[in-house]
């Protein structure tokens, strides 16, 4: 050991230069491997450059667009969207939407990317059925089991696939902002309890991948979602929540980035901008200004998020960014993506 070597060297009265050299070589060789950051797995959430794949049936086209923007992660959301009366579709999947999702994941992983699995489709369908998804009496188990036990990659399920960057429970929640009592938690305490309960359930079901509550909106003037009674700090501080995420669609959200990055880092967690985007209205340069504005805020404040996400790369949505049709926005998105904390892909 290094210690015994030191003792032997101390006992040598006529120490030669070669012994000193041997000592330092062995000391370096015996260093704890953990002290070498190159051998550490990146912190969860760090370096994620995400784009959602809503309305993107052609995964090859999605990958091409994503690579043009420097994106390394596909976000899967809204897998099943049905009218009221189709709750059973979340388990029976008559249109084989989960099969389509599995095929996308296989191609994404083969291309060297990771992915995010968003479970908000369960919350959204429950609301359509007149069931409050945030209530302790609402059982998510049958809907979770169906998706989590699928095998998109040989040898792995959605519970433990190492290519899965994180699982998001359900973003953009309502605590009190809504006239419909079915679609809101009622108050901050109920919302905190919901996310703790669901995250614990996922872990009990065998999920080993990082968990996010889902991206929060309604940051408000104070940046903390106080007016909307959302409880950012309390939810993100839950030990069951690994990755805090936000959605950025207005100036309040942009202005909140520095303080939210600082808070998340102070509790040892990353902050990921899971979504941002701007609807295309015929002027590519004008839309690009939105992404440039976010980039300016990040650079001016030196508050770099750990991950950044785009809504959306698809083939039918007004928010879609397509490299061949929107070159100016594509460039702006790529430059924004480069402002993540990670240097792994630069």
Tab-separated table of C-alpha atoms in Angstrom:
chain	number	residue	atom	x	y	z
A	1	UNK	CA	0.000	0.000	0.000
A	2	UNK	CA	0.999	3.642	-0.258
A	3	UNK	CA	1.274	3.879	3.550
A	4	UNK	CA	3.675	0.945	3.859
A	5	UNK	CA	5.731	2.376	1.018
A	6	UNK	CA	6.068	5.663	2.876
A	7	UNK	CA	7.292	3.875	6.018
A	8	UNK	CA	9.877	1.931	4.056
A	9	UNK	CA	11.129	5.061	2.376
A	10	UNK	CA	11.406	6.846	5.711
A	11	UNK	CA	13.677	4.063	6.979
A	12	UNK	CA	16.074	4.430	4.093
A	13	UNK	CA	19.018	6.541	5.222
A	14	UNK	CA	20.602	6.899	1.795
A	15	UNK	CA	17.529	7.658	-0.284
A	16	UNK	CA	18.275	7.944	-3.978
A	17	UNK	CA	16.357	9.937	-6.537
A	18	UNK	CA	14.974	6.768	-8.090
A	19	UNK	CA	13.148	5.891	-4.848
A	20	UNK	CA	11.472	9.274	-4.745
A	21	UNK	CA	10.360	8.822	-8.348
A	22	UNK	CA	8.991	5.358	-7.567
A	23	UNK	CA	7.110	6.733	-4.576
A	24	UNK	CA	5.280	9.382	-6.568
A	25	UNK	CA	4.447	7.006	-9.427
A	26	UNK	CA	2.889	4.533	-7.004
A	27	UNK	CA	1.072	7.284	-5.143
A	28	UNK	CA	-0.636	8.435	-8.336
A	29	UNK	CA	-1.473	4.866	-9.357
A	30	UNK	CA	-3.088	4.144	-6.000
A	31	UNK	CA	-5.335	7.224	-5.975
A	32	UNK	CA	-8.982	6.564	-5.331
A	33	UNK	CA	-10.722	6.169	-8.685
A	34	UNK	CA	-13.531	8.430	-7.481
A	35	UNK	CA	-11.164	11.385	-7.514
A	36	UNK	CA	-10.979	11.147	-11.292
A	37	UNK	CA	-13.942	13.070	-12.724
A	38	UNK	CA	-13.443	11.460	-16.130
A	39	UNK	CA	-14.501	8.112	-14.625
A	40	UNK	CA	-17.671	9.485	-13.052
A	41	UNK	CA	-21.077	9.028	-14.638
A	42	UNK	CA	-22.551	12.467	-15.423
A	43	UNK	CA	-24.994	13.837	-12.876
A	44	UNK	CA	-28.620	13.119	-13.773
A	45	UNK	CA	-30.060	15.798	-16.021
A	46	UNK	CA	-26.739	17.382	-16.935
A	47	UNK	CA	-26.111	17.952	-20.625
A	48	UNK	CA	-29.631	17.096	-21.777
A	49	UNK	CA	-30.578	18.845	-25.008
A	50	UNK	CA	-34.156	17.784	-25.428
A	51	UNK	CA	-36.777	18.088	-28.119
A	52	UNK	CA	-40.306	16.787	-27.797
A	53	UNK	CA	-41.547	14.468	-30.554
A	54	UNK	CA	-45.228	15.379	-30.571
A	55	UNK	CA	-46.784	14.666	-33.954
A	56	UNK	CA	-43.616	13.065	-35.294
A	57	UNK	CA	-44.490	9.717	-36.922
A	58	UNK	CA	-41.277	9.673	-39.003
A	59	UNK	CA	-38.541	9.096	-36.445
A	60	UNK	CA	-35.741	9.246	-39.041
A	61	UNK	CA	-36.856	12.729	-40.030
A	62	UNK	CA	-37.041	13.689	-36.338
A	63	UNK	CA	-33.473	12.471	-35.756
A	64	UNK	CA	-32.179	14.452	-38.749
A	65	UNK	CA	-33.817	17.643	-37.494
A	66	UNK	CA	-32.640	17.006	-33.940
A	67	UNK	CA	-29.015	16.558	-35.001
A	68	UNK	CA	-29.165	19.806	-36.966
A	69	UNK	CA	-30.049	21.556	-33.694
A	70	UNK	CA	-27.518	19.781	-31.486
A	71	UNK	CA	-30.216	17.813	-29.668
A	72	UNK	CA	-29.349	14.554	-27.917
A	73	UNK	CA	-32.605	13.509	-26.242
A	74	UNK	CA	-36.159	12.767	-27.450
A	75	UNK	CA	-39.051	13.596	-25.156
A	76	UNK	CA	-42.033	11.263	-25.519
A	77	UNK	CA	-45.326	12.767	-24.428
A	78	UNK	CA	-49.060	12.643	-25.212
A	79	UNK	CA	-48.740	9.061	-26.428
A	80	UNK	CA	-52.478	8.490	-26.048
A	81	UNK	CA	-54.989	11.292	-26.536
A	82	UNK	CA	-58.641	10.256	-26.548
A	83	UNK	CA	-62.032	11.814	-25.916
A	84	UNK	CA	-64.032	11.050	-22.811
A	85	UNK	CA	-65.086	7.440	-22.518
A	86	UNK	CA	-61.764	5.912	-23.521
A	87	UNK	CA	-59.974	5.490	-20.196
A	88	UNK	CA	-59.572	1.790	-20.968
A	89	UNK	CA	-57.369	2.720	-23.933
A	90	UNK	CA	-54.599	3.545	-21.454
A	91	UNK	CA	-54.367	-0.154	-20.648
A	92	UNK	CA	-55.710	-1.927	-23.763
A	93	UNK	CA	-54.017	0.414	-26.290
A	94	UNK	CA	-56.210	-0.636	-29.254
A	95	UNK	CA	-54.387	1.704	-31.645
A	96	UNK	CA	-50.951	0.330	-30.680
A	97	UNK	CA	-49.587	3.715	-29.634
A	98	UNK	CA	-47.196	2.103	-27.191
A	99	UNK	CA	-45.811	-0.093	-29.958
A	100	UNK	CA	-45.092	3.068	-31.961
A	101	UNK	CA	-43.368	4.563	-28.930
A	102	UNK	CA	-41.199	1.474	-28.427
A	103	UNK	CA	-40.070	1.596	-32.053
A	104	UNK	CA	-39.134	5.272	-31.704
A	105	UNK	CA	-37.114	4.512	-28.594
A	106	UNK	CA	-35.239	1.685	-30.314
A	107	UNK	CA	-34.248	3.988	-33.180
A	108	UNK	CA	-33.352	6.853	-30.867
A	109	UNK	CA	-31.079	4.661	-28.787
A	110	UNK	CA	-29.490	3.155	-31.905
A	111	UNK	CA	-28.685	6.714	-33.061
A	112	UNK	CA	-26.793	7.379	-29.820
A	113	UNK	CA	-29.443	9.524	-28.128
A	114	UNK	CA	-31.336	9.223	-24.858
A	115	UNK	CA	-35.024	9.853	-24.189
A	116	UNK	CA	-37.522	11.174	-21.632
A	117	UNK	CA	-40.781	9.403	-20.806
A	118	UNK	CA	-43.595	11.787	-19.869
A	119	UNK	CA	-46.599	10.292	-18.051
A	120	UNK	CA	-48.845	13.357	-18.252
A	121	UNK	CA	-51.117	11.576	-20.755
A	122	UNK	CA	-52.470	9.576	-17.786
A	123	UNK	CA	-53.319	12.756	-15.854
A	124	UNK	CA	-54.890	14.336	-18.928
A	125	UNK	CA	-57.156	11.361	-19.689
A	126	UNK	CA	-58.267	11.047	-16.066
A	127	UNK	CA	-59.393	14.684	-16.147
A	128	UNK	CA	-61.406	14.053	-19.332
A	129	UNK	CA	-63.131	11.183	-17.536
A	130	UNK	CA	-64.120	13.458	-14.652
A	131	UNK	CA	-61.570	11.939	-12.259
A	132	UNK	CA	-59.280	14.227	-10.270
A	133	UNK	CA	-55.767	12.854	-10.916
A	134	UNK	CA	-54.309	14.586	-7.860
A	135	UNK	CA	-56.679	12.988	-5.366
A	136	UNK	CA	-55.220	10.360	-2.990
A	137	UNK	CA	-58.157	8.129	-3.917
A	138	UNK	CA	-57.190	8.057	-7.623
A	139	UNK	CA	-55.169	4.936	-8.372
A	140	UNK	CA	-52.621	5.335	-11.184
A	141	UNK	CA	-51.330	1.762	-10.774
A	142	UNK	CA	-52.995	-0.017	-13.746
A	143	UNK	CA	-51.931	2.730	-16.166
A	144	UNK	CA	-48.376	2.858	-14.841
A	145	UNK	CA	-47.934	-0.917	-14.944
A	146	UNK	CA	-48.826	-1.148	-18.625
A	147	UNK	CA	-46.199	1.319	-19.790
A	148	UNK	CA	-43.427	0.711	-17.247
A	149	UNK	CA	-43.278	-3.034	-17.874
A	150	UNK	CA	-42.798	-2.698	-21.621
A	151	UNK	CA	-39.413	-3.650	-23.104
A	152	UNK	CA	-38.318	-1.025	-25.638
A	153	UNK	CA	-34.695	-2.174	-25.565
A	154	UNK	CA	-33.695	-5.829	-25.202
A	155	UNK	CA	-33.007	-6.598	-21.573
A	156	UNK	CA	-34.562	-3.393	-20.217
A	157	UNK	CA	-37.984	-2.021	-19.331
A	158	UNK	CA	-39.011	1.591	-18.914
A	159	UNK	CA	-38.269	1.102	-15.217
A	160	UNK	CA	-34.561	0.558	-15.628
A	161	UNK	CA	-33.409	1.387	-19.159
A	162	UNK	CA	-30.105	3.300	-18.787
A	163	UNK	CA	-30.898	5.190	-21.998
A	164	UNK	CA	-33.933	6.747	-20.255
A	165	UNK	CA	-32.771	10.158	-19.009
A	166	UNK	CA	-35.723	10.599	-16.634
A	167	UNK	CA	-39.404	9.884	-16.110
A	168	UNK	CA	-41.693	12.915	-15.744
A	169	UNK	CA	-44.885	12.440	-13.743
A	170	UNK	CA	-47.102	15.264	-15.068
A	171	UNK	CA	-46.061	18.817	-15.798
A	172	UNK	CA	-47.969	22.096	-15.992
A	173	UNK	CA	-50.197	21.264	-12.994
A	174	UNK	CA	-52.918	23.442	-11.570
A	175	UNK	CA	-53.050	24.038	-7.856
A	176	UNK	CA	-55.744	26.707	-7.766
A	177	UNK	CA	-55.717	28.271	-11.282
A	178	UNK	CA	-58.745	26.663	-12.905
A	179	UNK	CA	-62.521	26.876	-12.770
A	180	UNK	CA	-62.699	23.102	-13.115
A	181	UNK	CA	-62.202	21.427	-9.711
A	182	UNK	CA	-61.345	18.118	-11.424
A	183	UNK	CA	-58.150	19.454	-13.010
A	184	UNK	CA	-56.571	21.100	-9.979
A	185	UNK	CA	-55.022	19.899	-6.747
A	186	UNK	CA	-56.807	22.587	-4.718
A	187	UNK	CA	-53.778	23.944	-2.886
A	188	UNK	CA	-49.997	23.683	-2.658
A	189	UNK	CA	-50.045	21.095	0.123
A	190	UNK	CA	-52.170	18.726	-1.973
A	191	UNK	CA	-49.876	19.174	-4.972
A	192	UNK	CA	-46.756	18.456	-2.920
A	193	UNK	CA	-48.423	15.351	-1.482
A	194	UNK	CA	-49.395	14.181	-4.977
A	195	UNK	CA	-45.864	14.347	-6.350
A	196	UNK	CA	-44.401	12.672	-3.290
A	197	UNK	CA	-46.997	9.900	-3.484
A	198	UNK	CA	-46.508	9.238	-7.209
A	199	UNK	CA	-42.717	9.353	-7.032
A	200	UNK	CA	-42.741	6.896	-4.142
A	201	UNK	CA	-45.107	4.654	-6.072
A	202	UNK	CA	-42.804	4.643	-9.094
A	203	UNK	CA	-39.877	3.645	-6.901
A	204	UNK	CA	-41.906	0.901	-5.223
A	205	UNK	CA	-42.793	-0.417	-8.676
A	206	UNK	CA	-39.103	-0.843	-9.408
A	207	UNK	CA	-38.206	2.389	-11.221
A	208	UNK	CA	-34.481	3.027	-10.927
A	209	UNK	CA	-34.234	5.911	-13.388
A	210	UNK	CA	-34.329	9.577	-12.256
A	211	UNK	CA	-37.773	11.051	-11.604
A	212	UNK	CA	-39.082	14.532	-12.353
A	213	UNK	CA	-42.367	16.043	-11.217
A	214	UNK	CA	-42.769	17.465	-14.722
A	215	UNK	CA	-42.169	20.971	-16.036
A	216	UNK	CA	-43.787	23.826	-14.107
A	217	UNK	CA	-45.426	26.882	-15.658
A	218	UNK	CA	-46.848	30.035	-14.049
A	219	UNK	CA	-43.594	31.246	-12.518
A	220	UNK	CA	-45.199	34.667	-12.016
A	221	UNK	CA	-43.515	37.937	-11.144
A	222	UNK	CA	-41.631	36.509	-8.166
A	223	UNK	CA	-40.366	33.560	-10.212
A	224	UNK	CA	-41.478	30.963	-7.659
A	225	UNK	CA	-45.038	30.299	-8.805
A	226	UNK	CA	-46.352	31.876	-5.606
A	227	UNK	CA	-49.458	33.422	-7.172
A	228	UNK	CA	-50.349	30.018	-8.649
A	229	UNK	CA	-49.696	28.315	-5.270
A	230	UNK	CA	-47.409	25.735	-6.890
A	231	UNK	CA	-44.691	25.118	-4.312
A	232	UNK	CA	-41.646	24.879	-6.561
A	233	UNK	CA	-39.171	24.807	-3.683
A	234	UNK	CA	-41.054	22.247	-1.615
A	235	UNK	CA	-41.652	19.851	-4.520
A	236	UNK	CA	-38.115	20.093	-5.865
A	237	UNK	CA	-36.737	19.552	-2.370
A	238	UNK	CA	-38.543	16.230	-2.010
A	239	UNK	CA	-35.922	13.462	-1.824
A	240	UNK	CA	-38.059	11.417	-4.232
A	241	UNK	CA	-37.743	14.081	-6.963
A	242	UNK	CA	-34.388	13.907	-8.724
A	243	UNK	CA	-34.659	16.498	-11.491
A	244	UNK	CA	-36.493	19.852	-11.192
A	245	UNK	CA	-37.888	20.994	-14.559
A	246	UNK	CA	-39.627	24.089	-15.887
A	247	UNK	CA	-41.379	25.284	-19.029
A	248	UNK	CA	-40.486	28.728	-20.370
A	249	UNK	CA	-43.099	30.556	-22.420
A	250	UNK	CA	-43.202	34.135	-21.121
A	251	UNK	CA	-40.929	36.896	-19.808
A	252	UNK	CA	-41.598	36.006	-16.169
A	253	UNK	CA	-40.324	32.503	-16.868
A	254	UNK	CA	-37.218	33.830	-18.601
A	255	UNK	CA	-36.486	36.200	-15.737
A	256	UNK	CA	-36.858	33.384	-13.206
A	257	UNK	CA	-34.102	31.239	-14.725
A	258	UNK	CA	-31.154	32.619	-12.685
A	259	UNK	CA	-32.854	32.236	-9.291
A	260	UNK	CA	-34.228	28.781	-10.111
A	261	UNK	CA	-30.820	27.553	-11.305
A	262	UNK	CA	-29.234	28.927	-8.117
A	263	UNK	CA	-31.821	27.294	-5.864
A	264	UNK	CA	-31.626	23.881	-7.533
A	265	UNK	CA	-27.844	23.867	-7.396
A	266	UNK	CA	-27.977	24.889	-3.730
A	267	UNK	CA	-29.898	21.688	-2.933
A	268	UNK	CA	-27.612	19.567	-5.097
A	269	UNK	CA	-30.014	19.089	-7.999
A	270	UNK	CA	-29.954	20.128	-11.663
A	271	UNK	CA	-32.436	22.462	-13.311
A	272	UNK	CA	-33.709	21.461	-16.734
A	273	UNK	CA	-35.748	23.734	-19.008
A	274	UNK	CA	-37.876	20.859	-20.252
A	275	UNK	CA	-39.770	22.963	-22.788
A	276	UNK	CA	-39.615	26.266	-24.539
A	277	UNK	CA	-40.917	27.261	-27.928
A	278	UNK	CA	-42.620	29.859	-30.075
A	279	UNK	CA	-45.388	29.433	-32.599
A	280	UNK	CA	-44.349	29.976	-36.203
A	281	UNK	CA	-46.309	32.758	-37.889
A	282	UNK	CA	-44.543	32.979	-41.222
A	283	UNK	CA	-41.404	34.857	-40.140
A	284	UNK	CA	-38.433	32.630	-39.336
A	285	UNK	CA	-36.178	35.466	-38.134
A	286	UNK	CA	-38.880	36.816	-35.852
A	287	UNK	CA	-39.442	33.450	-34.191
A	288	UNK	CA	-35.695	32.977	-33.710
A	289	UNK	CA	-35.649	36.078	-31.499
A	290	UNK	CA	-37.450	34.143	-28.746
A	291	UNK	CA	-34.652	31.621	-28.430
A	292	UNK	CA	-32.045	34.381	-28.700
A	293	UNK	CA	-33.758	36.212	-25.846
A	294	UNK	CA	-33.498	33.180	-23.561
A	295	UNK	CA	-29.862	32.679	-24.564
A	296	UNK	CA	-29.070	36.313	-23.744
A	297	UNK	CA	-30.602	35.979	-20.278
A	298	UNK	CA	-28.587	32.862	-19.560
A	299	UNK	CA	-25.315	34.361	-20.787
A	300	UNK	CA	-25.839	37.737	-19.090
A	301	UNK	CA	-26.673	36.123	-15.746
A	302	UNK	CA	-24.140	33.282	-16.132
A	303	UNK	CA	-26.897	31.025	-14.758
A	304	UNK	CA	-26.563	27.989	-16.995
A	305	UNK	CA	-29.346	25.384	-16.847
A	306	UNK	CA	-28.236	21.765	-16.753
A	307	UNK	CA	-30.509	20.875	-19.636
A	308	UNK	CA	-32.627	22.707	-22.208
A	309	UNK	CA	-35.619	21.445	-24.166
A	310	UNK	CA	-37.482	22.469	-27.310
A	311	UNK	CA	-41.175	22.205	-28.011
A	312	UNK	CA	-41.332	20.801	-30.679
A	313	UNK	CA	-39.926	18.799	-33.584
A	314	UNK	CA	-42.834	17.352	-35.544
A	315	UNK	CA	-44.654	17.455	-38.839
A	316	UNK	CA	-47.964	19.165	-38.138
A	317	UNK	CA	-47.704	21.628	-35.251
A	318	UNK	CA	-47.333	25.417	-35.356
A	319	UNK	CA	-44.524	25.187	-32.800
A	320	UNK	CA	-42.511	22.705	-34.871
A	321	UNK	CA	-38.976	23.641	-35.846
A	322	UNK	CA	-37.726	21.952	-39.021
A	323	UNK	CA	-34.153	22.534	-40.156
A	324	UNK	CA	-34.906	22.647	-43.883
A	325	UNK	CA	-37.823	25.088	-43.492
A	326	UNK	CA	-36.641	27.223	-40.559
A	327	UNK	CA	-32.861	27.703	-40.860
A	328	UNK	CA	-32.661	30.887	-38.758
A	329	UNK	CA	-34.627	29.392	-35.873
A	330	UNK	CA	-32.648	26.162	-36.188
A	331	UNK	CA	-29.415	28.120	-35.692
A	332	UNK	CA	-30.859	29.985	-32.699
A	333	UNK	CA	-32.041	26.741	-31.102
A	334	UNK	CA	-28.645	25.129	-31.616
A	335	UNK	CA	-26.870	28.056	-29.973
A	336	UNK	CA	-29.296	27.936	-27.047
A	337	UNK	CA	-28.733	24.211	-26.602
A	338	UNK	CA	-25.003	24.815	-26.278
A	339	UNK	CA	-25.630	26.789	-23.084
A	340	UNK	CA	-26.267	23.714	-20.946
A	341	UNK	CA	-23.911	23.038	-18.034
A	342	UNK	CA	-22.383	20.024	-19.772
A	343	UNK	CA	-19.283	20.100	-21.939
A	344	UNK	CA	-19.690	16.418	-22.804
A	345	UNK	CA	-20.923	17.089	-26.335
A	346	UNK	CA	-19.048	20.282	-27.177
